Coordinates of C-alpha atoms in Angstrom, one line a residue:
M1 CA -139.1 54.3 -123.0
E2 CA -142.8 54.8 -123.3
N3 CA -143.5 52.6 -120.2
F4 CA -140.6 54.1 -118.2
D5 CA -141.9 55.6 -114.9
W6 CA -140.4 59.0 -114.6
T7 CA -142.3 59.8 -111.4
K8 CA -140.6 57.3 -108.9
F9 CA -137.9 54.7 -108.4
T10 CA -136.8 52.2 -105.8
R11 CA -133.3 51.2 -104.7
K12 CA -132.6 48.3 -102.4
I13 CA -129.6 47.0 -100.5
A14 CA -128.9 44.4 -97.8
V15 CA -126.7 45.5 -94.9
K16 CA -125.3 43.1 -92.3
T17 CA -126.0 45.1 -89.1
S18 CA -128.9 45.7 -86.7
L19 CA -132.2 47.3 -87.5
S20 CA -131.6 50.0 -84.8
T21 CA -128.2 50.8 -86.1
L22 CA -129.6 51.5 -89.6
Y23 CA -132.5 53.4 -88.3
N24 CA -130.1 55.7 -86.5
A25 CA -128.0 55.9 -89.6
W26 CA -130.8 57.7 -91.3
T27 CA -132.3 59.6 -88.3
T28 CA -129.4 61.2 -86.4
S29 CA -127.0 63.8 -87.5
S30 CA -124.0 62.0 -86.0
E31 CA -124.7 58.9 -88.0
I32 CA -125.9 60.2 -91.3
E33 CA -122.7 62.3 -91.6
K34 CA -120.7 59.0 -91.5
W35 CA -121.9 57.8 -94.9
F36 CA -124.0 60.5 -96.6
L37 CA -123.5 64.1 -95.7
S38 CA -120.7 66.5 -94.7
N39 CA -123.1 68.3 -92.4
A40 CA -126.5 67.4 -91.3
S41 CA -128.7 69.6 -89.0
F42 CA -132.1 68.5 -87.8
F43 CA -134.5 70.9 -86.1
N44 CA -137.4 70.1 -83.8
K45 CA -141.0 71.4 -84.4
E46 CA -140.1 74.7 -82.8
G47 CA -137.2 75.2 -85.2
K48 CA -134.5 74.5 -82.5
K49 CA -131.4 72.5 -83.6
I50 CA -131.4 69.1 -81.9
N51 CA -128.5 67.2 -80.4
P52 CA -126.5 65.2 -83.1
D53 CA -127.4 61.9 -81.3
Q54 CA -131.1 62.7 -81.0
V55 CA -133.4 60.7 -83.3
V56 CA -135.7 62.8 -85.6
E57 CA -139.4 62.8 -85.2
K58 CA -142.3 63.6 -87.5
D59 CA -142.5 67.3 -88.4
F60 CA -138.9 67.9 -87.7
S61 CA -136.9 69.7 -90.5
Y62 CA -133.4 69.3 -91.9
D63 CA -130.6 71.2 -93.5
W64 CA -128.1 69.0 -95.3
K65 CA -124.8 69.6 -97.1
W66 CA -122.5 67.3 -99.1
F67 CA -118.8 67.3 -99.5
L68 CA -117.6 69.4 -102.5
Y69 CA -121.0 70.9 -103.2
D70 CA -122.2 74.4 -102.3
D71 CA -125.9 73.5 -102.6
A72 CA -127.8 72.6 -99.5
E73 CA -131.0 70.5 -99.3
T74 CA -133.7 71.5 -96.9
G75 CA -136.8 69.6 -96.1
K76 CA -139.2 68.1 -93.6
I77 CA -139.5 64.7 -91.9
T78 CA -143.1 63.7 -92.8
E79 CA -143.0 60.3 -91.1
A80 CA -140.8 58.6 -88.5
N81 CA -142.0 55.6 -86.6
G82 CA -138.9 55.2 -84.4
T83 CA -138.1 51.6 -85.6
D84 CA -138.2 50.9 -89.4
F85 CA -139.8 53.6 -91.5
L86 CA -138.8 57.2 -92.3
Q87 CA -140.2 59.5 -94.9
F88 CA -138.9 63.0 -95.8
T89 CA -139.3 65.6 -98.5
F90 CA -136.4 65.8 -100.9
A91 CA -135.5 67.6 -104.1
G92 CA -138.4 70.0 -103.8
N93 CA -141.7 68.3 -103.4
C94 CA -140.5 64.7 -103.8
L95 CA -140.9 62.2 -101.0
V96 CA -138.3 59.6 -100.0
D97 CA -139.5 56.6 -98.1
I98 CA -136.9 54.5 -96.2
K99 CA -138.3 51.1 -95.2
L100 CA -136.0 48.8 -93.1
T101 CA -136.7 45.0 -92.8
Q102 CA -134.8 42.5 -90.8
E103 CA -134.2 39.3 -92.8
D104 CA -131.7 36.4 -92.5
G105 CA -129.0 38.4 -90.5
Y106 CA -129.4 41.5 -92.8
V107 CA -131.4 44.6 -92.8
L108 CA -133.0 45.3 -96.2
V109 CA -132.9 49.0 -96.9
E110 CA -135.6 49.9 -99.5
L111 CA -135.5 53.5 -100.6
T112 CA -138.3 54.9 -102.8
Q113 CA -138.2 58.4 -104.2
K114 CA -141.6 59.5 -105.6
N115 CA -143.7 62.4 -106.7
I116 CA -141.0 63.4 -109.2
P117 CA -142.1 66.0 -111.7
T118 CA -142.1 65.1 -115.4
D119 CA -140.5 68.2 -116.9
D120 CA -137.2 67.5 -118.8
N121 CA -135.1 69.1 -116.0
S122 CA -136.7 66.9 -113.3
K123 CA -136.4 63.8 -115.5
R124 CA -132.7 64.4 -115.9
N125 CA -131.6 65.8 -112.6
I126 CA -134.1 64.2 -110.1
R127 CA -135.2 61.0 -111.7
L128 CA -131.9 60.0 -113.3
G129 CA -129.6 62.0 -111.1
C130 CA -131.0 61.0 -107.7
H131 CA -131.3 57.3 -108.9
A132 CA -127.6 57.3 -109.6
G133 CA -126.7 59.3 -106.4
W134 CA -128.8 57.1 -104.1
G135 CA -127.2 54.0 -105.6
F136 CA -123.7 55.2 -104.6
Y137 CA -124.7 56.5 -101.2
M138 CA -126.5 53.2 -100.3
V139 CA -123.4 51.3 -101.3
N140 CA -121.5 53.6 -99.0
L141 CA -124.0 53.0 -96.2
K142 CA -123.2 49.3 -96.6
S143 CA -119.5 49.9 -96.7
V144 CA -119.4 52.1 -93.6
Y145 CA -121.6 49.9 -91.4
E146 CA -120.2 46.5 -92.5
G147 CA -116.5 47.4 -92.8
G148 CA -116.0 51.0 -91.7
L149 CA -114.7 52.3 -95.0
D150 CA -116.1 55.6 -96.2
L151 CA -116.0 55.6 -100.0
R152 CA -116.9 59.3 -100.5
N153 CA -114.5 61.5 -102.4
K154 CA -113.7 64.5 -100.2
D155 CA -110.8 65.9 -102.3
E156 CA -111.6 69.0 -104.3
N157 CA -108.6 68.3 -106.6
T158 CA -110.4 65.2 -107.9
F159 CA -113.9 66.5 -108.4
P160 CA -116.2 65.4 -109.9
M161 CA -116.1 61.6 -109.4
I162 CA -118.8 58.9 -109.2
N163 CA -118.3 58.9 -105.4
N164 CA -119.4 62.4 -104.7

């Protein structure tokens, strides 16, 4: 474990859909709620909540909630090029990069979470916890956009599960 990088990780998945569909999947409230969140609110630079179908821009902020969890995640969109790259703060001061690349009928989704602190709590909950969480949600992204099936557990009677 001495060469293990606790400060960042990358997850990748190929999704058979269009680049614009996947960019919107990450950058609009109406789409990100289909595969990732129970409630997603984005706010413009002035702090006003934007329309659910409006694409986020740099310096917008967010307030996210998941099914079966009371915790909310708030952060800022630090980059958004309107086509194939998005960056946002997450889990405190971490950054998440979303890079989309069209290749052979698929869109390759590459997620990198970085700037992870190296205290024991961050190693466990951010480095290891987010690595596992993003793995599931990226599989759900693929499931929703290729077949329409949302794999998330939304039943409080069967909590916790690997799919929430």
